[in-house]
XYZ file of C-alpha atoms in Angstrom:
773
model
C -160.929 -16.894 -68.296
C -159.310 -17.500 -71.679
C -155.706 -16.723 -72.598
C -156.825 -13.849 -74.950
C -158.898 -12.192 -72.241
C -155.948 -12.402 -69.858
C -153.661 -10.877 -72.494
C -156.052 -8.014 -73.211
C -156.422 -7.225 -69.526
C -152.643 -7.286 -69.118
C -152.217 -4.888 -72.059
C -154.854 -2.535 -70.665
C -153.163 -2.601 -67.264
C -149.819 -1.893 -68.913
C -151.211 0.999 -71.016
C -152.840 2.462 -67.925
C -149.647 2.207 -65.916
C -147.656 3.895 -68.695
C -150.126 6.800 -68.804
C -150.226 7.078 -65.032
C -146.441 6.889 -64.859
C -146.149 9.681 -67.388
C -148.671 11.754 -65.458
C -147.170 11.134 -62.050
C -143.478 11.007 -62.952
C -143.139 13.667 -65.636
C -146.275 15.620 -64.819
C -147.407 15.255 -68.449
C -150.079 13.032 -69.989
C -148.639 10.621 -72.554
C -149.251 12.151 -75.984
C -148.357 9.219 -78.188
C -150.577 6.375 -79.262
C -150.409 2.861 -77.880
C -151.956 0.041 -79.840
C -151.678 -3.686 -79.588
C -148.800 -3.707 -82.061
C -146.001 -1.345 -83.043
C -147.729 -0.745 -86.374
C -150.774 0.576 -84.527
C -148.729 2.720 -82.100
C -147.055 6.146 -82.254
C -143.961 6.885 -80.157
C -143.806 10.039 -78.045
C -141.112 11.524 -75.854
C -141.597 14.442 -73.487
C -139.748 17.557 -74.610
C -136.335 18.018 -73.047
C -136.071 20.747 -70.466
C -134.127 23.702 -71.835
C -132.155 26.472 -70.216
C -133.183 30.075 -70.967
C -131.954 31.306 -74.352
C -128.275 32.329 -74.220
C -128.171 31.536 -70.506
C -124.629 32.103 -69.229
C -122.403 29.790 -67.297
C -122.207 31.195 -63.773
C -119.216 31.112 -61.426
C -119.368 32.427 -57.886
C -115.971 32.735 -56.224
C -116.117 33.168 -52.461
C -112.849 33.911 -50.684
C -112.755 33.283 -46.936
C -111.834 35.827 -44.230
C -110.481 38.445 -46.629
C -110.849 42.050 -45.534
C -111.503 45.020 -47.790
C -107.808 45.865 -48.060
C -106.359 42.475 -49.014
C -106.648 42.026 -52.778
C -104.835 44.299 -55.213
C -108.173 44.530 -57.056
C -109.356 46.778 -54.204
C -106.081 48.504 -53.383
C -104.525 45.806 -51.194
C -100.908 44.697 -51.413
C -101.672 41.022 -51.970
C -101.290 40.494 -55.705
C -104.376 39.000 -57.396
C -103.907 39.404 -61.164
C -106.967 37.365 -62.145
C -109.242 39.331 -59.826
C -107.662 42.546 -61.116
C -108.437 41.483 -64.688
C -112.062 40.634 -63.902
C -112.533 43.929 -62.050
C -110.909 45.966 -64.805
C -113.202 44.417 -67.411
C -116.254 44.266 -65.174
C -117.646 46.210 -62.223
C -116.367 46.902 -58.722
C -119.140 47.141 -56.131
C -117.709 49.207 -53.283
C -120.648 49.152 -50.871
C -121.313 45.407 -50.669
C -121.926 43.721 -47.319
C -121.824 40.277 -45.740
C -123.226 39.090 -42.416
C -119.848 39.202 -40.631
C -119.088 35.488 -40.262
C -118.902 32.268 -42.309
C -122.062 30.115 -42.115
C -124.551 33.007 -42.006
C -122.977 34.657 -45.056
C -123.005 31.400 -47.013
C -126.608 30.612 -46.101
C -127.684 34.088 -47.163
C -125.611 33.898 -50.359
C -127.109 30.699 -51.726
C -130.723 31.414 -50.721
C -131.174 35.144 -51.300
C -132.579 35.540 -47.790
C -131.389 36.893 -44.455
C -129.330 34.542 -42.348
C -131.707 34.255 -39.384
C -134.571 33.816 -41.850
C -132.881 30.619 -43.079
C -132.106 29.549 -39.488
C -128.370 30.303 -39.649
C -128.040 32.947 -36.945
C -124.499 31.815 -36.292
C -122.106 29.007 -37.256
C -123.572 25.598 -38.102
C -121.720 24.016 -35.177
C -123.078 26.622 -32.755
C -126.750 25.797 -33.379
C -129.367 26.478 -30.704
C -132.978 25.383 -30.384
C -134.554 28.565 -31.725
C -135.939 29.144 -35.249
C -133.257 31.666 -36.195
C -130.403 29.549 -34.858
C -131.075 25.831 -35.308
C -128.957 25.584 -38.479
C -131.664 23.726 -40.420
C -132.210 25.722 -43.613
C -135.913 25.442 -44.551
C -137.103 23.873 -47.805
C -139.442 26.803 -48.575
C -136.413 29.021 -49.191
C -134.688 27.233 -52.023
C -131.054 27.626 -52.974
C -129.666 29.115 -56.159
C -128.655 25.580 -57.203
C -132.199 24.278 -56.760
C -133.568 27.163 -58.822
C -130.985 26.826 -61.591
C -131.539 23.061 -61.715
C -135.153 23.813 -62.678
C -133.676 25.952 -65.467
C -131.581 23.042 -66.774
C -128.273 24.096 -65.268
C -125.638 21.644 -64.070
C -124.596 22.692 -60.558
C -121.286 22.131 -58.793
C -119.681 23.194 -55.538
C -116.016 22.793 -54.669
C -114.628 23.826 -51.302
C -116.229 25.012 -48.118
C -119.969 24.396 -47.607
C -120.416 25.044 -43.862
C -124.220 25.162 -43.710
C -125.243 21.538 -43.086
C -126.512 20.724 -39.566
C -123.668 19.344 -37.477
C -125.458 16.180 -36.382
C -126.182 15.280 -40.031
C -122.572 15.375 -41.211
C -121.930 11.637 -41.119
C -121.942 8.838 -43.671
C -125.561 7.998 -42.827
C -126.839 11.547 -43.298
C -129.638 12.398 -43.732
C -128.392 14.154 -46.849
C -131.333 16.482 -47.495
C -129.318 19.496 -46.366
C -125.996 18.462 -47.892
C -125.154 20.099 -51.237
C -126.700 17.312 -53.328
C -129.882 17.602 -51.291
C -130.041 21.330 -52.032
C -129.674 21.266 -55.805
C -126.014 20.619 -56.538
C -125.100 17.738 -58.837
C -121.624 17.266 -57.365
C -119.784 18.385 -54.236
C -116.091 18.172 -53.448
C -115.068 19.961 -50.294
C -115.505 20.190 -46.543
C -118.323 20.877 -44.120
C -116.776 22.903 -41.308
C -115.266 26.360 -41.030
C -111.754 25.512 -42.133
C -109.512 22.599 -42.955
C -105.819 21.805 -43.020
C -104.636 22.870 -46.479
C -102.341 19.834 -46.870
C -104.381 17.256 -44.925
C -107.965 18.265 -45.709
C -111.035 16.444 -44.420
C -112.828 16.141 -47.743
C -116.166 14.815 -48.892
C -117.220 13.936 -52.424
C -120.940 14.073 -53.088
C -122.468 12.251 -50.088
C -119.391 10.292 -49.054
C -116.134 10.777 -47.210
C -113.474 11.259 -49.866
C -110.379 9.097 -49.919
C -107.553 11.336 -48.657
C -105.326 12.714 -51.393
C -101.771 11.675 -50.577
C -100.120 13.549 -53.437
C -99.139 16.427 -51.188
C -101.143 18.883 -53.281
C -102.500 21.990 -51.632
C -106.275 21.746 -51.179
C -106.926 24.808 -53.357
C -105.124 23.014 -56.177
C -107.361 19.985 -55.624
C -110.423 22.232 -55.842
C -109.296 23.735 -59.142
C -108.514 20.261 -60.504
C -111.985 19.022 -59.569
C -113.755 22.111 -60.920
C -112.011 21.686 -64.286
C -113.005 18.010 -64.340
C -116.648 18.852 -63.658
C -116.641 21.456 -66.433
C -114.874 19.089 -68.857
C -117.539 16.440 -68.293
C -120.394 18.880 -68.564
C -119.206 20.605 -71.733
C -118.298 17.284 -73.374
C -121.552 15.505 -72.636
C -124.170 18.279 -72.461
C -122.572 21.322 -74.141
C -125.962 22.881 -74.804
C -126.506 23.326 -71.048
C -124.947 26.048 -68.884
C -123.322 25.292 -65.539
C -123.224 26.948 -62.132
C -119.945 26.600 -60.234
C -119.672 27.701 -56.605
C -115.908 27.935 -56.024
C -115.672 28.341 -52.260
C -112.023 28.318 -51.194
C -110.499 27.930 -47.723
C -108.113 30.839 -48.233
C -107.386 33.077 -46.520
C -108.941 31.608 -43.386
C -106.479 30.044 -40.983
C -104.514 27.838 -41.143
C -102.342 29.940 -43.445
C -100.430 27.265 -45.319
C -98.946 27.613 -48.778
C -95.964 26.387 -50.764
C -92.816 28.396 -50.148
C -92.566 29.621 -53.735
C -95.700 31.684 -53.163
C -94.805 33.185 -49.797
C -91.275 33.933 -50.996
C -92.759 36.270 -53.614
C -93.260 38.647 -50.699
C -89.858 38.357 -49.052
C -89.127 41.720 -47.435
C -92.298 43.287 -48.857
C -93.867 43.899 -45.453
C -90.815 44.905 -43.447
C -92.202 48.439 -43.142
C -95.021 47.095 -41.001
C -98.766 47.314 -40.583
C -98.969 51.070 -40.024
C -97.278 51.635 -43.377
C -99.548 49.001 -44.968
C -102.693 50.825 -43.837
C -101.520 54.148 -45.210
C -100.262 52.662 -48.484
C -103.484 50.713 -49.109
C -105.631 53.694 -48.173
C -103.836 55.805 -50.776
C -104.236 53.090 -53.423
C -107.938 52.749 -52.678
C -108.421 56.476 -53.204
C -106.488 56.290 -56.458
C -108.743 53.475 -57.663
C -111.759 55.632 -56.901
C -113.368 53.160 -54.534
C -113.194 55.574 -51.573
C -114.474 59.123 -51.273
C -111.789 61.692 -52.108
C -112.163 63.272 -48.654
C -111.996 59.968 -46.765
C -109.974 59.824 -43.554
C -108.190 56.712 -42.284
C -109.412 55.703 -38.796
C -106.870 55.477 -35.993
C -105.120 52.159 -35.423
C -107.126 50.005 -33.042
C -106.024 50.692 -29.435
C -105.389 46.973 -28.872
C -102.709 46.951 -31.605
C -99.190 48.234 -30.919
C -97.468 50.600 -33.316
C -94.982 48.886 -35.616
C -92.194 51.177 -34.476
C -92.664 50.095 -30.855
C -91.891 46.445 -31.650
C -88.525 44.773 -31.150
C -86.448 43.869 -34.229
C -87.119 40.174 -33.544
C -90.878 40.762 -33.360
C -90.859 42.730 -36.613
C -89.020 39.909 -38.370
C -91.448 37.276 -37.103
C -94.544 39.348 -37.795
C -93.371 40.267 -41.293
C -92.943 36.565 -42.098
C -96.501 35.883 -40.897
C -97.702 38.430 -43.427
C -95.577 36.968 -46.224
C -97.336 33.629 -45.722
C -100.731 35.345 -45.557
C -100.143 37.231 -48.804
C -98.673 34.206 -50.584
C -101.781 32.241 -49.626
C -103.990 34.860 -51.283
C -101.909 35.042 -54.469
C -101.822 31.251 -54.749
C -105.628 31.215 -54.495
C -105.936 33.761 -57.289
C -103.643 31.579 -59.414
C -105.644 28.394 -58.831
C -108.894 30.188 -59.619
C -107.273 31.558 -62.775
C -106.648 27.973 -63.923
C -110.420 27.468 -64.073
C -110.910 30.703 -66.004
C -108.084 29.873 -68.431
C -109.564 26.406 -69.022
C -112.855 28.001 -70.028
C -111.040 30.385 -72.345
C -109.031 27.568 -73.936
C -112.160 25.515 -74.576
C -114.161 28.467 -75.909
C -116.693 28.606 -73.082
C -115.726 31.798 -71.292
C -117.314 34.443 -73.488
C -120.773 33.657 -72.166
C -119.793 33.284 -68.523
C -120.956 35.413 -65.616
C -118.354 35.649 -62.832
C -119.254 36.982 -59.394
C -116.221 37.265 -57.113
C -116.792 38.020 -53.435
C -113.521 38.837 -51.694
C -114.346 37.743 -48.168
C -117.350 36.170 -46.463
C -116.633 38.693 -43.733
C -113.828 41.038 -42.763
C -110.388 39.736 -41.860
C -110.339 37.622 -38.717
C -109.270 39.103 -35.394
C -105.971 37.229 -35.257
C -104.044 36.548 -32.042
C -101.945 39.422 -30.735
C -98.666 37.685 -31.641
C -100.004 35.489 -34.424
C -100.309 31.724 -34.129
C -97.877 29.108 -35.442
C -99.221 26.131 -33.514
C -100.786 25.407 -30.154
C -97.475 25.179 -28.324
C -96.271 28.609 -29.379
C -99.690 30.144 -28.730
C -99.724 28.878 -25.149
C -96.509 30.646 -24.187
C -96.765 33.909 -22.276
C -96.401 37.203 -24.124
C -92.689 37.387 -23.473
C -91.967 34.015 -25.064
C -94.379 33.756 -27.998
C -92.220 35.772 -30.379
C -89.075 33.937 -29.260
C -90.649 30.530 -29.816
C -92.015 31.561 -33.212
C -88.576 32.860 -34.226
C -87.053 29.459 -33.403
C -89.566 27.793 -35.711
C -89.684 30.367 -38.496
C -88.675 27.763 -41.096
C -91.961 25.933 -40.406
C -94.060 28.985 -41.252
C -96.660 28.117 -43.893
C -95.722 24.436 -44.081
C -97.869 21.401 -43.297
C -96.274 21.475 -39.840
C -97.788 24.857 -39.012
C -101.338 25.872 -38.191
C -100.962 29.595 -38.695
C -102.976 32.726 -38.175
C -101.674 36.260 -38.699
C -101.208 38.783 -35.869
C -104.082 41.174 -35.171
C -102.010 44.116 -36.383
C -101.909 42.643 -39.871
C -105.517 41.498 -39.952
C -106.648 44.961 -38.901
C -104.472 46.435 -41.643
C -106.071 44.169 -44.236
C -109.463 45.590 -43.211
C -108.370 49.068 -44.366
C -110.185 51.507 -44.538
C -112.490 50.212 -41.794
C -112.443 49.593 -38.060
C -112.652 46.249 -36.244
C -112.761 42.690 -37.579
C -114.705 39.594 -38.548
C -117.649 38.775 -36.209
C -118.068 42.484 -35.428
C -121.446 42.603 -37.128
C -121.934 46.130 -35.850
C -119.029 47.487 -37.914
C -118.173 47.916 -41.592
C -114.837 46.242 -40.864
C -116.696 43.032 -40.089
C -119.305 43.202 -42.838
C -118.078 45.250 -45.820
C -116.337 43.269 -48.542
C -115.303 43.788 -52.164
C -117.594 42.467 -54.895
C -116.668 42.045 -58.566
C -119.247 41.340 -61.270
C -117.935 40.312 -64.700
C -120.292 39.648 -67.612
C -119.438 41.385 -70.900
C -122.677 40.110 -72.445
C -124.694 42.471 -70.228
C -122.143 44.950 -68.834
C -121.484 47.819 -71.209
C -118.907 49.642 -69.080
C -115.497 48.087 -68.445
C -113.840 48.885 -65.121
C -116.892 50.619 -63.763
C -117.498 51.415 -60.113
C -120.836 50.963 -58.398
C -121.496 52.545 -55.016
C -125.054 51.308 -54.484
C -125.670 49.673 -51.119
C -125.816 45.901 -51.501
C -125.881 42.789 -49.351
C -124.947 39.136 -49.772
C -128.656 38.245 -49.922
C -128.720 40.161 -53.242
C -126.469 37.667 -55.041
C -129.016 34.939 -55.802
C -131.644 37.377 -57.179
C -128.912 39.019 -59.281
C -127.867 35.698 -60.800
C -131.489 34.842 -61.560
C -131.973 38.119 -63.428
C -128.694 38.016 -65.354
C -129.272 34.391 -66.333
C -132.854 35.046 -67.416
C -133.897 32.171 -65.174
C -137.384 31.457 -63.890
C -138.001 30.945 -60.196
C -140.366 27.980 -59.734
C -143.400 28.387 -57.487
C -142.566 25.086 -55.822
C -139.365 23.094 -55.368
C -139.759 19.389 -54.586
C -143.416 20.080 -53.900
C -142.743 22.868 -51.387
C -144.190 26.317 -52.140
C -141.402 28.887 -52.166
C -141.264 32.116 -50.199
C -140.016 35.369 -51.784
C -136.417 36.495 -51.841
C -135.418 38.979 -49.170
C -132.470 40.302 -51.139
C -132.654 42.724 -54.074
C -131.279 42.032 -57.542
C -128.422 44.322 -58.545
C -129.455 44.104 -62.192
C -130.844 47.653 -61.982
C -127.349 49.027 -61.319
C -125.388 47.030 -63.900
C -125.562 49.700 -66.571
C -126.587 52.687 -64.472
C -123.935 53.942 -62.067
C -126.299 56.670 -60.843
C -129.287 54.412 -60.177
C -130.822 55.070 -56.733
C -130.314 52.303 -54.172
C -133.035 49.675 -54.076
C -131.765 47.744 -51.063
C -132.429 50.440 -48.482
C -132.907 48.572 -45.190
C -130.689 45.854 -43.716
C -130.180 44.495 -40.221
C -127.047 42.771 -38.861
C -126.670 40.517 -35.815
C -124.092 38.069 -34.520
C -123.892 36.936 -30.932
C -125.491 40.157 -29.710
C -123.403 42.542 -31.804
C -125.959 44.194 -34.025
C -126.764 47.049 -36.364
C -129.466 48.449 -38.595
C -128.950 50.292 -41.873
C -131.479 52.554 -43.573
C -130.926 54.994 -46.440
C -127.328 55.733 -45.525
C -127.849 55.889 -41.754
C -126.599 53.179 -39.445
C -127.208 52.490 -35.752
C -125.053 49.833 -34.105
C -124.079 48.118 -30.877
C -120.776 46.501 -29.947
C -122.173 44.088 -27.378
C -119.667 42.839 -24.809
C -120.192 39.116 -24.269
C -121.481 38.387 -20.780
C -123.049 41.807 -20.191
C -126.757 42.599 -20.108
C -128.319 43.529 -23.418
C -130.333 46.312 -21.802
C -127.057 48.016 -20.866
C -125.794 48.166 -24.451
C -124.856 51.598 -25.736
C -125.975 52.356 -29.288
C -123.931 54.377 -31.747
C -125.149 56.307 -34.802
C -123.344 57.009 -38.070
C -124.210 58.919 -41.204
C -122.448 56.737 -43.785
C -123.160 59.183 -46.587
C -120.525 61.537 -45.167
C -118.706 59.164 -42.794
C -118.515 55.842 -44.671
C -116.020 54.235 -42.246
C -117.806 55.089 -38.986
C -115.429 57.547 -37.355
C -117.961 60.026 -35.906
C -120.659 58.818 -33.520
C -123.758 61.039 -33.808
C -125.906 59.269 -31.214
C -125.929 62.191 -28.776
C -126.428 64.818 -31.481
C -129.350 63.048 -33.146
C -131.317 60.979 -30.608
C -134.470 61.069 -32.762
C -132.764 59.325 -35.670
C -131.221 56.812 -33.264
C -134.631 56.018 -31.753
C -136.125 55.597 -35.214
C -133.441 53.093 -36.174
C -133.658 51.200 -32.876
C -137.371 50.697 -33.463
C -136.642 49.615 -37.018
C -134.117 47.049 -35.784
C -136.723 45.628 -33.426
C -139.255 45.307 -36.251
C -136.732 43.615 -38.555
C -135.530 41.327 -35.766
C -139.073 40.120 -35.116
C -139.705 39.686 -38.835
C -136.599 37.585 -39.520
C -136.211 35.294 -36.434
C -133.399 37.316 -34.806
C -134.838 37.017 -31.295
C -133.895 35.829 -28.750
C -130.543 37.603 -28.678
C -127.804 35.180 -27.655
C -124.247 36.240 -26.943
C -121.046 34.203 -26.988
C -121.298 33.294 -23.292
C -124.786 31.827 -23.678
C -124.293 29.577 -26.682
C -122.575 26.581 -25.020
C -119.500 27.001 -27.224
C -118.812 25.170 -30.446
C -119.980 21.618 -31.087
C -120.631 19.782 -27.808
C -122.102 16.330 -27.313
C -125.694 17.513 -27.583
C -125.044 18.832 -31.118
C -123.163 15.771 -32.390
C -124.636 12.849 -34.302
C -124.528 10.790 -31.087
C -126.270 13.310 -28.871
C -125.735 12.759 -25.158
C -125.407 8.981 -25.371
C -123.269 7.641 -22.539
C -121.946 4.755 -24.629
C -120.807 4.731 -28.258
C -119.526 1.646 -30.108
C -117.532 2.157 -33.320
C -116.616 -0.676 -35.667
C -113.691 -1.159 -38.053
C -114.541 0.163 -41.505
C -116.623 3.063 -40.227
C -116.016 6.147 -42.346
C -114.043 9.005 -40.906
C -116.087 11.188 -38.545
C -115.563 14.893 -38.050
C -114.464 15.711 -34.522
C -117.488 17.977 -34.120
C -119.997 15.467 -35.510
C -118.511 12.454 -33.744
C -117.813 11.604 -30.106
C -116.796 14.706 -28.142
C -114.054 14.980 -25.539
C -114.406 18.360 -23.876
C -113.901 18.761 -20.181
C -115.284 15.447 -18.872
C -114.159 11.974 -17.827
C -114.371 9.064 -20.245
C -112.909 5.701 -21.265
C -112.019 4.309 -24.685
C -111.782 0.515 -24.914
C -110.544 -1.479 -27.911
C -111.299 -5.196 -28.269
C -108.378 -6.681 -30.228
C -106.828 -9.943 -31.303
C -103.041 -9.791 -31.567
C -102.080 -12.480 -34.061
C -98.316 -12.093 -33.757
C -95.856 -9.929 -31.787
C -95.241 -7.740 -34.843
C -98.850 -6.493 -35.086
C -99.058 -2.723 -34.849
C -101.168 0.283 -35.797
C -103.747 2.805 -34.645
C -106.873 1.604 -32.855
C -108.574 4.981 -32.457
C -107.483 8.534 -33.266
C -109.098 11.940 -33.043
C -107.362 15.134 -34.082
C -104.089 15.859 -35.789
C -100.467 16.883 -35.429
C -101.707 20.062 -33.761
C -104.073 18.590 -31.164
C -105.604 15.198 -30.519
C -105.625 11.754 -28.945
C -104.442 8.447 -30.404
C -104.512 4.871 -29.079
C -102.120 2.565 -30.897
C -99.941 -0.530 -30.698
C -96.252 -0.266 -31.516
C -93.169 -2.295 -30.601
C -95.391 -4.747 -28.750
C -96.690 -2.052 -26.392
C -100.078 -0.422 -25.925
C -99.466 3.312 -26.313
C -101.477 6.517 -26.067
C -100.476 9.885 -27.514
C -102.127 12.958 -26.003
C -101.363 15.984 -28.124
C -102.149 19.414 -26.727
C -101.103 22.174 -29.060
C -98.269 20.272 -30.763
C -96.859 19.047 -27.444
C -97.249 15.270 -27.452
C -97.125 13.263 -24.242
C -97.135 9.485 -24.446
C -98.218 6.730 -22.118
C -96.627 3.368 -22.870
C -97.598 0.074 -21.287
C -95.118 -1.296 -18.775
C -95.379 -4.730 -20.405
C -95.773 -6.150 -23.889
C -99.079 -7.333 -25.297
C -98.955 -11.084 -25.796
C -100.590 -12.744 -28.834
C -104.289 -13.436 -28.331
C -107.486 -11.569 -27.525
C -107.187 -8.513 -25.297
C -109.088 -5.541 -23.991
C -107.017 -2.348 -24.259
C -108.475 0.564 -22.304
C -107.636 4.248 -21.957
C -109.200 6.113 -19.059
C -109.234 9.872 -18.499
C -110.433 11.083 -15.111
C -110.929 14.833 -15.340
C -111.178 16.883 -12.150
C -110.629 20.315 -13.745
C -113.222 23.027 -13.768
C -112.508 24.650 -17.138
C -114.969 22.804 -19.326
C -115.461 23.636 -22.994
C -114.819 27.238 -24.000
C -117.138 29.104 -26.363
C -115.571 29.286 -29.806
C -114.078 32.690 -30.501
C -114.417 33.991 -26.948
C -111.209 35.402 -25.532
C -111.113 35.428 -21.753
C -108.417 35.978 -19.143
C -105.649 33.391 -19.053
C -106.416 30.793 -16.388
C -103.686 29.027 -14.409
C -103.057 25.550 -15.774
C -103.278 23.423 -12.627
C -103.533 19.656 -12.177
C -106.703 18.470 -13.864
C -106.816 14.735 -13.191
C -105.165 11.571 -14.465
C -105.057 9.381 -17.528
C -104.344 5.677 -17.339
C -104.000 2.678 -19.653
C -105.042 -0.912 -18.954
C -104.504 -4.303 -20.558
C -107.300 -6.721 -19.629
C -108.223 -4.616 -16.619
C -104.674 -4.371 -15.252
C -103.258 -0.862 -15.062
C -100.031 -0.641 -17.063
C -99.429 3.124 -17.113
C -100.626 6.397 -15.603
C -99.796 10.099 -15.528
C -101.198 13.303 -14.090
C -102.688 15.694 -16.632
C -102.974 19.461 -16.543
C -106.394 21.083 -16.567
C -106.004 22.294 -20.157
C -105.374 18.721 -21.348
C -108.904 17.702 -20.413
C -110.701 20.575 -22.089
C -109.986 19.835 -25.728
C -108.878 16.666 -27.407
C -108.850 16.759 -31.192
C -111.028 19.853 -31.078
C -111.834 21.238 -34.544
C -108.561 20.429 -36.262
C -109.104 17.063 -37.954
C -111.308 13.995 -37.689
C -111.929 10.669 -35.937
C -110.600 7.408 -37.369
C -110.989 3.791 -36.252
C -108.248 1.278 -37.072
C -106.008 3.940 -38.618
C -105.075 7.627 -38.461
C -105.738 9.374 -41.766
C -104.755 12.909 -42.743
C -102.399 14.482 -40.174
C -100.868 12.195 -37.480
C -101.591 12.824 -33.791
C -98.299 11.233 -32.715
C -94.755 11.686 -33.990
C -94.147 7.977 -33.306
C -95.814 6.867 -36.530
C -96.656 7.995 -40.031
C -100.179 7.988 -41.390
C -102.260 5.966 -41.984
C -100.548 3.399 -39.674
C -103.360 0.873 -40.083
C -103.813 -1.738 -37.377
C -102.541 -5.084 -38.637
C -104.190 -7.230 -35.980
C -107.909 -7.918 -35.626
C -109.970 -5.055 -34.187
C -113.453 -6.049 -33.064
C -114.685 -2.621 -31.968
C -113.895 0.540 -30.021
C -116.218 1.568 -27.192
C -116.390 5.086 -25.759
C -118.070 5.556 -22.396
C -118.641 8.803 -20.528
C -118.599 8.836 -16.745
């Protein structure tokens, strides 16, 4: 074969590969001309993908755990000037609904489908092996980010994601169901239900983020990052629109905020929660978001009247609410920074803003509120006293706060019950604001059409003029289950189009149809067949005060049958209540499964407590293989948890030490002898004999006596050098839900008060081995 023949064959092979590459990679046949020389060839480039003409930037703000009566935009007493401004220039949707709890609402929001339909029947860390509950959102129900990406949008999420499968939230993924795997270009936020506002467990894109040590509040960090994303996008690709999902941690616990914000409310809530309910109810009527003949439901029977409380209790409870309100106002301010940046750069006029004030109703807070684990574990007579002693810590990084149930019920005004009560409007009805002057003709309008969180994605698609692709990543897409609200934007009298909607969370369930609603408040642990259904005509009784089940059994039967049909259609069955779900997290749901032995090496990225090794009501050992190079070596070998709860193994002052933190009470074991230079095996052993076991997340049961629950011991090279008896409660949770797992250091919030983070180990750490007995 001659050189020329070889050359010609090579050229033909190259031309063929270019054409095939164009066909396979871009889906388009190469339309230029390729000759043997440039003079004989014609260049061709595939046309750039374009967004729809005049497509708006889109911002979705999702506030966490905010009831209907929180924000001043909907009559609440928590000042939110930016939300007020958007509502006054846009539309208030008064009859908008969520699923009643975090992960399901978020899954429904970003897919436009029902939560069981996208496998998120409950929280991502409460997954079960059934189609409606496994937490694995299917690829045939694409997200709003995946759809907008096909329409040439840049897509960003900052803040809480909370829909990735628990066992996949590690540095090795898989990342298919992380934000970047579901259409987002960048992610900066966290994966679980909440995070410490000053010591957040953050991720950036597909990696653990380096902790921010500036002391900034996490909502400030989110606003900073959102502005950076927008600055890059508008500088480099100004012709493209962006989608920003701004998903804050506020006002979910822990309620933490700088004092300047909470002090704005000094003395503002001294009149108490009964006054708050009445005041907000009157404001809501004045705004026109409630019927003129509306009646405020009675205070929940589990909540005491404000007047019956002691002066000390009123002072403590009022301060809880000052923190709560300051947290909300601070969030509005940080979100306003993003809006003001767009205005300053000339990119706000063509921006659609959808603000959802709450992914569910306000949370059912503890009776006395919660400052930290120690205060919460006191009996009723001492909780207020202990909180009063620590009132200066309220809202700081040294508190892990939640507001008393009296306040959280008040912030759900005008409805009954709380978050997770999927049967009730108080758990599922939230304010919605839609701002888009380009398409909205009426400023400050009110829309009373029934709507649901699954309607948000279809609404964005319509307002953006976007096209929904038939396939995403080669997977044929299934239809939306929500209904676009576009029909109601400029027609306040338009008949409802979303006329049927089911609700279900841990057995609490309801069905809505054409203004009628049948519901069940299922008591965890009872038989489903014994549930008693209620019936409400929301057209005349919007806040469910009058049960019509006995007066209208035919309508009740009709709705019960409809619930059954919807439940079968959308993967709701089998019904699972809070006593049947094995609690939150658990070894079987973690990345390590039920492995009896786990070896972690220095340099491993931080692991979430729920995705990493679990320590809930069982015996185990943790062994560190170390080389002490000199007597001054020190630092953390292994840590899980935070200042509020956790376990840490560390070397300090020549001693092997263990800190066991249960609710801010830290008990230390310290070796009876120093560790000499050289190689050593340092072992912690917990022998648990208690019978408590892990407790289902969110289930409140009777207080159990805290009896002896076993022992914990420490060893140097197999020789016991310390031991103590533990209480039963100390073996149930270690580092549960409040921070993360670190090897060779303790990032974020410190487990022990004997060191400051990160307290890196200065000797040589070979590995840390965890073994379950």
